[in-house]
Structure formats: structure tokens, C-alpha cells
Amino acid sequence: MVIVNEKICDLCGTCVAVCPVDCIELTEFDLIINDEICIRCNICIKMCPFAALTSKTSEV
Ligand code: SF4
Ligand code: SF4
């Protein structure tokens, strides 16, 4: 799943625009990533200008 570091995120909306399945929602105060829709393409992680997104595997 994709994790957002809210201390770094500028709420710029770039990740929302690049997500191919529209699973990122930007509100006035935070970013919500719907992990059930996310296809783990990692485009948002590459495109975030602030490197606020990281990927975390749920498998141990
Ligand atoms: S692209 Fe990065 S800084 Fe911009 S809203 Fe998404 S996570 Fe936040
Ligand atoms: S990894 Fe891909 S599908 Fe998942 S939130 Fe990022 S851009 Fe969207």
C-alpha cells in the first residue's frame, strides 16, 4: 500500500492527477488513498515533487 507522510505532503494534487485509477482523494487537510482500488503502479510515488509517498508491503 502507499503511505503518505503528512509532514512532507504539500497537498499539491500531483498524485491525484497521475493516479490511473483515481484512488487518491485530496481534501482541504489531508490525502486519502483508497488501498482497495490502488493497483500498486507506484506512479504517484515517482511523481510526487516532495517525495512524500512511499510504498509499504503488507506481506511479512
Ligand atoms: S504529489 Fe506528493 S505532495 Fe502532492 S499531494 Fe500528492 S503526496 Fe502530497
Ligand atoms: S500506486 Fe498507482 S494506483 Fe496506487 S495510489 Fe499510486 S498512482 Fe494510484
PDB file of N, CA, C and O and ligand atoms in Angstrom:
ATOM      1  N   MET A   1       0.823  -1.192   0.000  1.00  0.00           N
ATOM      2  CA  MET A   1       0.000   0.000   0.000  1.00  0.00           C
ATOM      3  C   MET A   1       0.863   1.250   0.000  1.00  0.00           C
ATOM      4  O   MET A   1       2.025   1.200   0.350  1.00  0.00           O
ATOM      5  N   VAL A   2       0.268   2.334  -0.418  1.00  0.00           N
ATOM      6  CA  VAL A   2       1.004   3.591  -0.492  1.00  0.00           C
ATOM      7  C   VAL A   2       0.724   4.402   0.770  1.00  0.00           C
ATOM      8  O   VAL A   2      -0.414   4.561   1.184  1.00  0.00           O
ATOM      9  N   ILE A   3       1.786   4.882   1.364  1.00  0.00           N
ATOM     10  CA  ILE A   3       1.674   5.650   2.606  1.00  0.00           C
ATOM     11  C   ILE A   3       2.074   7.100   2.332  1.00  0.00           C
ATOM     12  O   ILE A   3       3.072   7.351   1.664  1.00  0.00           O
ATOM     13  N   VAL A   4       1.312   8.017   2.858  1.00  0.00           N
ATOM     14  CA  VAL A   4       1.664   9.424   2.697  1.00  0.00           C
ATOM     15  C   VAL A   4       2.261   9.952   4.002  1.00  0.00           C
ATOM     16  O   VAL A   4       1.745   9.695   5.087  1.00  0.00           O
ATOM     17  N   ASN A   5       3.380  10.649   3.858  1.00  0.00           N
ATOM     18  CA  ASN A   5       3.975  11.323   5.013  1.00  0.00           C
ATOM     19  C   ASN A   5       3.346  12.710   5.096  1.00  0.00           C
ATOM     20  O   ASN A   5       3.678  13.603   4.315  1.00  0.00           O
ATOM     21  N   GLU A   6       2.423  12.855   6.001  1.00  0.00           N
ATOM     22  CA  GLU A   6       1.654  14.099   6.058  1.00  0.00           C
ATOM     23  C   GLU A   6       2.485  15.307   6.471  1.00  0.00           C
ATOM     24  O   GLU A   6       2.098  16.445   6.242  1.00  0.00           O
ATOM     25  N   LYS A   7       3.640  15.051   7.071  1.00  0.00           N
ATOM     26  CA  LYS A   7       4.516  16.176   7.439  1.00  0.00           C
ATOM     27  C   LYS A   7       5.188  16.764   6.204  1.00  0.00           C
ATOM     28  O   LYS A   7       5.572  17.923   6.183  1.00  0.00           O
ATOM     29  N   ILE A   8       5.373  15.933   5.170  1.00  0.00           N
ATOM     30  CA  ILE A   8       6.054  16.399   3.965  1.00  0.00           C
ATOM     31  C   ILE A   8       5.050  16.818   2.893  1.00  0.00           C
ATOM     32  O   ILE A   8       5.287  17.761   2.149  1.00  0.00           O
ATOM     33  N   CYS A   9       3.921  16.135   2.807  1.00  0.00           N
ATOM     34  CA  CYS A   9       2.930  16.387   1.748  1.00  0.00           C
ATOM     35  C   CYS A   9       2.462  17.841   1.761  1.00  0.00           C
ATOM     36  O   CYS A   9       2.106  18.388   2.799  1.00  0.00           O
ATOM     37  N   ASP A  10       2.489  18.424   0.564  1.00  0.00           N
ATOM     38  CA  ASP A  10       2.115  19.825   0.383  1.00  0.00           C
ATOM     39  C   ASP A  10       0.668  19.952  -0.120  1.00  0.00           C
ATOM     40  O   ASP A  10       0.204  21.049  -0.394  1.00  0.00           O
ATOM     41  N   LEU A  11      -0.015  18.808  -0.285  1.00  0.00           N
ATOM     42  CA  LEU A  11      -1.384  18.769  -0.833  1.00  0.00           C
ATOM     43  C   LEU A  11      -1.442  19.427  -2.215  1.00  0.00           C
ATOM     44  O   LEU A  11      -2.387  20.107  -2.557  1.00  0.00           O
ATOM     45  N   CYS A  12      -0.390  19.201  -3.004  1.00  0.00           N
ATOM     46  CA  CYS A  12      -0.289  19.850  -4.312  1.00  0.00           C
ATOM     47  C   CYS A  12      -1.226  19.228  -5.342  1.00  0.00           C
ATOM     48  O   CYS A  12      -1.554  19.857  -6.332  1.00  0.00           O
ATOM     49  N   GLY A  13      -1.615  17.976  -5.126  1.00  0.00           N
ATOM     50  CA  GLY A  13      -2.561  17.337  -6.035  1.00  0.00           C
ATOM     51  C   GLY A  13      -1.939  16.604  -7.203  1.00  0.00           C
ATOM     52  O   GLY A  13      -2.653  16.018  -8.011  1.00  0.00           O
ATOM     53  N   THR A  14      -0.616  16.602  -7.314  1.00  0.00           N
ATOM     54  CA  THR A  14       0.032  15.916  -8.430  1.00  0.00           C
ATOM     55  C   THR A  14      -0.298  14.429  -8.439  1.00  0.00           C
ATOM     56  O   THR A  14      -0.644  13.861  -9.472  1.00  0.00           O
ATOM     57  N   CYS A  15      -0.238  13.788  -7.299  1.00  0.00           N
ATOM     58  CA  CYS A  15      -0.506  12.347  -7.235  1.00  0.00           C
ATOM     59  C   CYS A  15      -1.947  12.040  -7.622  1.00  0.00           C
ATOM     60  O   CYS A  15      -2.217  11.039  -8.281  1.00  0.00           O
ATOM     61  N   VAL A  16      -2.861  12.913  -7.236  1.00  0.00           N
ATOM     62  CA  VAL A  16      -4.271  12.725  -7.583  1.00  0.00           C
ATOM     63  C   VAL A  16      -4.426  12.738  -9.102  1.00  0.00           C
ATOM     64  O   VAL A  16      -5.126  11.927  -9.684  1.00  0.00           O
ATOM     65  N   ALA A  17      -3.705  13.663  -9.747  1.00  0.00           N
ATOM     66  CA  ALA A  17      -3.807  13.812 -11.196  1.00  0.00           C
ATOM     67  C   ALA A  17      -3.189  12.636 -11.942  1.00  0.00           C
ATOM     68  O   ALA A  17      -3.672  12.264 -13.011  1.00  0.00           O
ATOM     69  N   VAL A  18      -2.139  12.028 -11.412  1.00  0.00           N
ATOM     70  CA  VAL A  18      -1.460  10.962 -12.161  1.00  0.00           C
ATOM     71  C   VAL A  18      -1.987   9.566 -11.869  1.00  0.00           C
ATOM     72  O   VAL A  18      -1.744   8.644 -12.642  1.00  0.00           O
ATOM     73  N   CYS A  19      -2.717   9.388 -10.808  1.00  0.00           N
ATOM     74  CA  CYS A  19      -3.195   8.040 -10.460  1.00  0.00           C
ATOM     75  C   CYS A  19      -4.149   7.528 -11.541  1.00  0.00           C
ATOM     76  O   CYS A  19      -5.173   8.145 -11.807  1.00  0.00           O
ATOM     77  N   PRO A  20      -3.815   6.382 -12.168  1.00  0.00           N
ATOM     78  CA  PRO A  20      -4.635   5.894 -13.281  1.00  0.00           C
ATOM     79  C   PRO A  20      -5.998   5.358 -12.853  1.00  0.00           C
ATOM     80  O   PRO A  20      -6.887   5.200 -13.686  1.00  0.00           O
ATOM     81  N   VAL A  21      -6.167   5.048 -11.583  1.00  0.00           N
ATOM     82  CA  VAL A  21      -7.457   4.502 -11.140  1.00  0.00           C
ATOM     83  C   VAL A  21      -8.196   5.449 -10.190  1.00  0.00           C
ATOM     84  O   VAL A  21      -9.181   5.064  -9.566  1.00  0.00           O
ATOM     85  N   ASP A  22      -7.691   6.668 -10.092  1.00  0.00           N
ATOM     86  CA  ASP A  22      -8.370   7.701  -9.291  1.00  0.00           C
ATOM     87  C   ASP A  22      -8.652   7.267  -7.857  1.00  0.00           C
ATOM     88  O   ASP A  22      -9.758   7.469  -7.349  1.00  0.00           O
ATOM     89  N   CYS A  23      -7.685   6.627  -7.233  1.00  0.00           N
ATOM     90  CA  CYS A  23      -7.950   6.160  -5.876  1.00  0.00           C
ATOM     91  C   CYS A  23      -7.392   7.097  -4.813  1.00  0.00           C
ATOM     92  O   CYS A  23      -7.455   6.797  -3.632  1.00  0.00           O
ATOM     93  N   ILE A  24      -6.846   8.246  -5.240  1.00  0.00           N
ATOM     94  CA  ILE A  24      -6.343   9.206  -4.266  1.00  0.00           C
ATOM     95  C   ILE A  24      -7.305  10.385  -4.188  1.00  0.00           C
ATOM     96  O   ILE A  24      -7.688  10.946  -5.201  1.00  0.00           O
ATOM     97  N   GLU A  25      -7.698  10.694  -2.980  1.00  0.00           N
ATOM     98  CA  GLU A  25      -8.620  11.806  -2.786  1.00  0.00           C
ATOM     99  C   GLU A  25      -7.932  12.885  -1.968  1.00  0.00           C
ATOM    100  O   GLU A  25      -7.309  12.615  -0.944  1.00  0.00           O
ATOM    101  N   LEU A  26      -8.049  14.106  -2.464  1.00  0.00           N
ATOM    102  CA  LEU A  26      -7.419  15.233  -1.781  1.00  0.00           C
ATOM    103  C   LEU A  26      -8.503  16.054  -1.099  1.00  0.00           C
ATOM    104  O   LEU A  26      -9.450  16.495  -1.731  1.00  0.00           O
ATOM    105  N   THR A  27      -8.376  16.217   0.188  1.00  0.00           N
ATOM    106  CA  THR A  27      -9.312  17.084   0.891  1.00  0.00           C
ATOM    107  C   THR A  27      -8.555  18.355   1.270  1.00  0.00           C
ATOM    108  O   THR A  27      -7.368  18.497   0.970  1.00  0.00           O
ATOM    109  N   GLU A  28      -9.211  19.238   1.952  1.00  0.00           N
ATOM    110  CA  GLU A  28      -8.568  20.501   2.324  1.00  0.00           C
ATOM    111  C   GLU A  28      -7.398  20.262   3.281  1.00  0.00           C
ATOM    112  O   GLU A  28      -6.451  21.029   3.323  1.00  0.00           O
ATOM    113  N   PHE A  29      -7.476  19.177   4.027  1.00  0.00           N
ATOM    114  CA  PHE A  29      -6.485  18.967   5.085  1.00  0.00           C
ATOM    115  C   PHE A  29      -5.616  17.736   4.922  1.00  0.00           C
ATOM    116  O   PHE A  29      -4.564  17.649   5.520  1.00  0.00           O
ATOM    117  N   ASP A  30      -6.077  16.762   4.157  1.00  0.00           N
ATOM    118  CA  ASP A  30      -5.229  15.578   4.019  1.00  0.00           C
ATOM    119  C   ASP A  30      -5.490  14.827   2.716  1.00  0.00           C
ATOM    120  O   ASP A  30      -6.316  15.213   1.897  1.00  0.00           O
ATOM    121  N   LEU A  31      -4.727  13.773   2.581  1.00  0.00           N
ATOM    122  CA  LEU A  31      -4.749  12.960   1.387  1.00  0.00           C
ATOM    123  C   LEU A  31      -5.234  11.576   1.807  1.00  0.00           C
ATOM    124  O   LEU A  31      -4.726  11.002   2.764  1.00  0.00           O
ATOM    125  N   ILE A  32      -6.205  11.057   1.071  1.00  0.00           N
ATOM    126  CA  ILE A  32      -6.735   9.743   1.414  1.00  0.00           C
ATOM    127  C   ILE A  32      -6.495   8.805   0.234  1.00  0.00           C
ATOM    128  O   ILE A  32      -6.880   9.105  -0.891  1.00  0.00           O
ATOM    129  N   ILE A  33      -5.811   7.697   0.487  1.00  0.00           N
ATOM    130  CA  ILE A  33      -5.542   6.727  -0.566  1.00  0.00           C
ATOM    131  C   ILE A  33      -6.392   5.490  -0.314  1.00  0.00           C
ATOM    132  O   ILE A  33      -6.308   4.880   0.750  1.00  0.00           O
ATOM    133  N   ASN A  34      -7.222   5.166  -1.292  1.00  0.00           N
ATOM    134  CA  ASN A  34      -8.093   4.002  -1.160  1.00  0.00           C
ATOM    135  C   ASN A  34      -7.316   2.759  -1.586  1.00  0.00           C
ATOM    136  O   ASN A  34      -7.146   2.485  -2.761  1.00  0.00           O
ATOM    137  N   ASP A  35      -6.854   2.024  -0.609  1.00  0.00           N
ATOM    138  CA  ASP A  35      -5.977   0.884  -0.877  1.00  0.00           C
ATOM    139  C   ASP A  35      -6.692  -0.256  -1.592  1.00  0.00           C
ATOM    140  O   ASP A  35      -6.068  -1.092  -2.229  1.00  0.00           O
ATOM    141  N   GLU A  36      -8.006  -0.293  -1.505  1.00  0.00           N
ATOM    142  CA  GLU A  36      -8.747  -1.371  -2.180  1.00  0.00           C
ATOM    143  C   GLU A  36      -8.789  -1.158  -3.688  1.00  0.00           C
ATOM    144  O   GLU A  36      -8.928  -2.100  -4.454  1.00  0.00           O
ATOM    145  N   ILE A  37      -8.670   0.083  -4.116  1.00  0.00           N
ATOM    146  CA  ILE A  37      -8.696   0.378  -5.552  1.00  0.00           C
ATOM    147  C   ILE A  37      -7.284   0.467  -6.121  1.00  0.00           C
ATOM    148  O   ILE A  37      -7.052   0.163  -7.275  1.00  0.00           O
ATOM    149  N   CYS A  38      -6.316   0.852  -5.307  1.00  0.00           N
ATOM    150  CA  CYS A  38      -4.926   1.028  -5.745  1.00  0.00           C
ATOM    151  C   CYS A  38      -4.385  -0.229  -6.418  1.00  0.00           C
ATOM    152  O   CYS A  38      -4.530  -1.333  -5.901  1.00  0.00           O
ATOM    153  N   ILE A  39      -3.775  -0.045  -7.609  1.00  0.00           N
ATOM    154  CA  ILE A  39      -3.212  -1.184  -8.347  1.00  0.00           C
ATOM    155  C   ILE A  39      -1.692  -1.269  -8.162  1.00  0.00           C
ATOM    156  O   ILE A  39      -1.017  -2.005  -8.845  1.00  0.00           O
ATOM    157  N   ARG A  40      -1.163  -0.478  -7.233  1.00  0.00           N
ATOM    158  CA  ARG A  40       0.262  -0.512  -6.882  1.00  0.00           C
ATOM    159  C   ARG A  40       1.181  -0.256  -8.073  1.00  0.00           C
ATOM    160  O   ARG A  40       2.197  -0.917  -8.255  1.00  0.00           O
ATOM    161  N   CYS A  41       0.800   0.696  -8.893  1.00  0.00           N
ATOM    162  CA  CYS A  41       1.633   1.027 -10.046  1.00  0.00           C
ATOM    163  C   CYS A  41       2.813   1.912  -9.642  1.00  0.00           C
ATOM    164  O   CYS A  41       3.773   2.046 -10.379  1.00  0.00           O
ATOM    165  N   ASN A  42       2.718   2.550  -8.471  1.00  0.00           N
ATOM    166  CA  ASN A  42       3.772   3.401  -7.919  1.00  0.00           C
ATOM    167  C   ASN A  42       4.049   4.673  -8.715  1.00  0.00           C
ATOM    168  O   ASN A  42       5.056   5.338  -8.489  1.00  0.00           O
ATOM    169  N   ILE A  43       3.161   5.004  -9.645  1.00  0.00           N
ATOM    170  CA  ILE A  43       3.343   6.250 -10.403  1.00  0.00           C
ATOM    171  C   ILE A  43       3.292   7.453  -9.465  1.00  0.00           C
ATOM    172  O   ILE A  43       4.087   8.384  -9.576  1.00  0.00           O
ATOM    173  N   CYS A  44       2.372   7.421  -8.525  1.00  0.00           N
ATOM    174  CA  CYS A  44       2.237   8.562  -7.606  1.00  0.00           C
ATOM    175  C   CYS A  44       3.523   8.770  -6.810  1.00  0.00           C
ATOM    176  O   CYS A  44       3.937   9.903  -6.563  1.00  0.00           O
ATOM    177  N   ILE A  45       4.169   7.668  -6.442  1.00  0.00           N
ATOM    178  CA  ILE A  45       5.402   7.765  -5.652  1.00  0.00           C
ATOM    179  C   ILE A  45       6.497   8.434  -6.481  1.00  0.00           C
ATOM    180  O   ILE A  45       7.220   9.301  -5.998  1.00  0.00           O
ATOM    181  N   LYS A  46       6.572   8.052  -7.769  1.00  0.00           N
ATOM    182  CA  LYS A  46       7.596   8.626  -8.639  1.00  0.00           C
ATOM    183  C   LYS A  46       7.311  10.089  -8.949  1.00  0.00           C
ATOM    184  O   LYS A  46       8.234  10.887  -9.118  1.00  0.00           O
ATOM    185  N   MET A  47       6.038  10.454  -9.036  1.00  0.00           N
ATOM    186  CA  MET A  47       5.684  11.793  -9.490  1.00  0.00           C
ATOM    187  C   MET A  47       5.579  12.828  -8.372  1.00  0.00           C
ATOM    188  O   MET A  47       5.560  14.026  -8.640  1.00  0.00           O
ATOM    189  N   CYS A  48       5.488  12.408  -7.123  1.00  0.00           N
ATOM    190  CA  CYS A  48       5.343  13.380  -6.037  1.00  0.00           C
ATOM    191  C   CYS A  48       6.570  14.280  -5.964  1.00  0.00           C
ATOM    192  O   CYS A  48       7.689  13.806  -5.771  1.00  0.00           O
ATOM    193  N   PRO A  49       6.407  15.583  -6.137  1.00  0.00           N
ATOM    194  CA  PRO A  49       7.552  16.501  -6.156  1.00  0.00           C
ATOM    195  C   PRO A  49       8.214  16.651  -4.793  1.00  0.00           C
ATOM    196  O   PRO A  49       9.331  17.160  -4.692  1.00  0.00           O
ATOM    197  N   PHE A  50       7.561  16.195  -3.755  1.00  0.00           N
ATOM    198  CA  PHE A  50       8.099  16.344  -2.405  1.00  0.00           C
ATOM    199  C   PHE A  50       8.548  15.016  -1.800  1.00  0.00           C
ATOM    200  O   PHE A  50       8.930  14.954  -0.640  1.00  0.00           O
ATOM    201  N   ALA A  51       8.452  13.942  -2.577  1.00  0.00           N
ATOM    202  CA  ALA A  51       8.797  12.605  -2.092  1.00  0.00           C
ATOM    203  C   ALA A  51       8.079  12.263  -0.793  1.00  0.00           C
ATOM    204  O   ALA A  51       8.653  11.711   0.132  1.00  0.00           O
ATOM    205  N   ALA A  52       6.803  12.605  -0.761  1.00  0.00           N
ATOM    206  CA  ALA A  52       6.023  12.369   0.459  1.00  0.00           C
ATOM    207  C   ALA A  52       5.377  10.993   0.483  1.00  0.00           C
ATOM    208  O   ALA A  52       4.841  10.575   1.504  1.00  0.00           O
ATOM    209  N   LEU A  53       5.436  10.287  -0.648  1.00  0.00           N
ATOM    210  CA  LEU A  53       4.786   8.981  -0.718  1.00  0.00           C
ATOM    211  C   LEU A  53       5.816   7.865  -0.712  1.00  0.00           C
ATOM    212  O   LEU A  53       6.860   7.963  -1.347  1.00  0.00           O
ATOM    213  N   THR A  54       5.499   6.806   0.006  1.00  0.00           N
ATOM    214  CA  THR A  54       6.346   5.625  -0.008  1.00  0.00           C
ATOM    215  C   THR A  54       5.446   4.400  -0.123  1.00  0.00           C
ATOM    216  O   THR A  54       4.269   4.459   0.203  1.00  0.00           O
ATOM    217  N   SER A  55       6.021   3.311  -0.572  1.00  0.00           N
ATOM    218  CA  SER A  55       5.228   2.109  -0.678  1.00  0.00           C
ATOM    219  C   SER A  55       5.603   1.163   0.452  1.00  0.00           C
ATOM    220  O   SER A  55       6.753   1.057   0.844  1.00  0.00           O
ATOM    221  N   LYS A  56       4.600   0.527   0.983  1.00  0.00           N
ATOM    222  CA  LYS A  56       4.839  -0.393   2.100  1.00  0.00           C
ATOM    223  C   LYS A  56       4.141  -1.696   1.763  1.00  0.00           C
ATOM    224  O   LYS A  56       2.962  -1.702   1.423  1.00  0.00           O
ATOM    225  N   THR A  57       4.861  -2.788   1.804  1.00  0.00           N
ATOM    226  CA  THR A  57       4.224  -4.053   1.501  1.00  0.00           C
ATOM    227  C   THR A  57       3.553  -4.588   2.747  1.00  0.00           C
ATOM    228  O   THR A  57       4.065  -4.474   3.853  1.00  0.00           O
ATOM    229  N   SER A  58       2.394  -5.172   2.534  1.00  0.00           N
ATOM    230  CA  SER A  58       1.678  -5.718   3.685  1.00  0.00           C
ATOM    231  C   SER A  58       2.148  -7.124   4.003  1.00  0.00           C
ATOM    232  O   SER A  58       1.958  -7.632   5.086  1.00  0.00           O
ATOM    233  N   GLU A  59       2.835  -7.757   3.033  1.00  0.00           N
ATOM    234  CA  GLU A  59       3.349  -9.109   3.298  1.00  0.00           C
ATOM    235  C   GLU A  59       4.535  -9.028   4.253  1.00  0.00           C
ATOM    236  O   GLU A  59       5.322  -8.102   4.204  1.00  0.00           O
ATOM    237  N   VAL A  60       4.681 -10.012   5.087  1.00  0.00           N
ATOM    238  CA  VAL A  60       5.781 -10.013   6.052  1.00  0.00           C
ATOM    239  C   VAL A  60       6.926 -10.839   5.492  1.00  0.00           C
ATOM    240  O   VAL A  60       6.703 -11.889   4.920  1.00  0.00           O
TER     241      VAL A  60
HETATM  242  S1  SF4 B   1       2.035  14.666  -5.014  1.00  0.00           S
HETATM  243 FE1  SF4 B   1       3.025  14.450  -3.020  1.00  0.00          FE
HETATM  244  S2  SF4 B   1       2.958  16.481  -2.088  1.00  0.00           S
HETATM  245 FE2  SF4 B   1       1.484  16.461  -3.785  1.00  0.00          FE
HETATM  246  S3  SF4 B   1      -0.483  15.900  -2.830  1.00  0.00           S
HETATM  247 FE3  SF4 B   1       0.476  14.004  -3.550  1.00  0.00          FE
HETATM  248  S4  SF4 B   1       1.640  13.213  -1.780  1.00  0.00           S
HETATM  249 FE4  SF4 B   1       1.163  15.363  -1.370  1.00  0.00          FE
HETATM  250  S1  SF4 B   2       0.300   3.337  -6.681  1.00  0.00           S
HETATM  251 FE1  SF4 B   2      -0.766   3.847  -8.598  1.00  0.00          FE
HETATM  252  S2  SF4 B   2      -2.881   3.177  -8.264  1.00  0.00           S
HETATM  253 FE2  SF4 B   2      -1.914   3.311  -6.247  1.00  0.00          FE
HETATM  254  S3  SF4 B   2      -2.374   5.352  -5.481  1.00  0.00           S
HETATM  255 FE3  SF4 B   2      -0.392   5.454  -6.549  1.00  0.00          FE
HETATM  256  S4  SF4 B   2      -0.869   6.071  -8.651  1.00  0.00           S
HETATM  257 FE4  SF4 B   2      -2.790   5.342  -7.697  1.00  0.00          FE
END
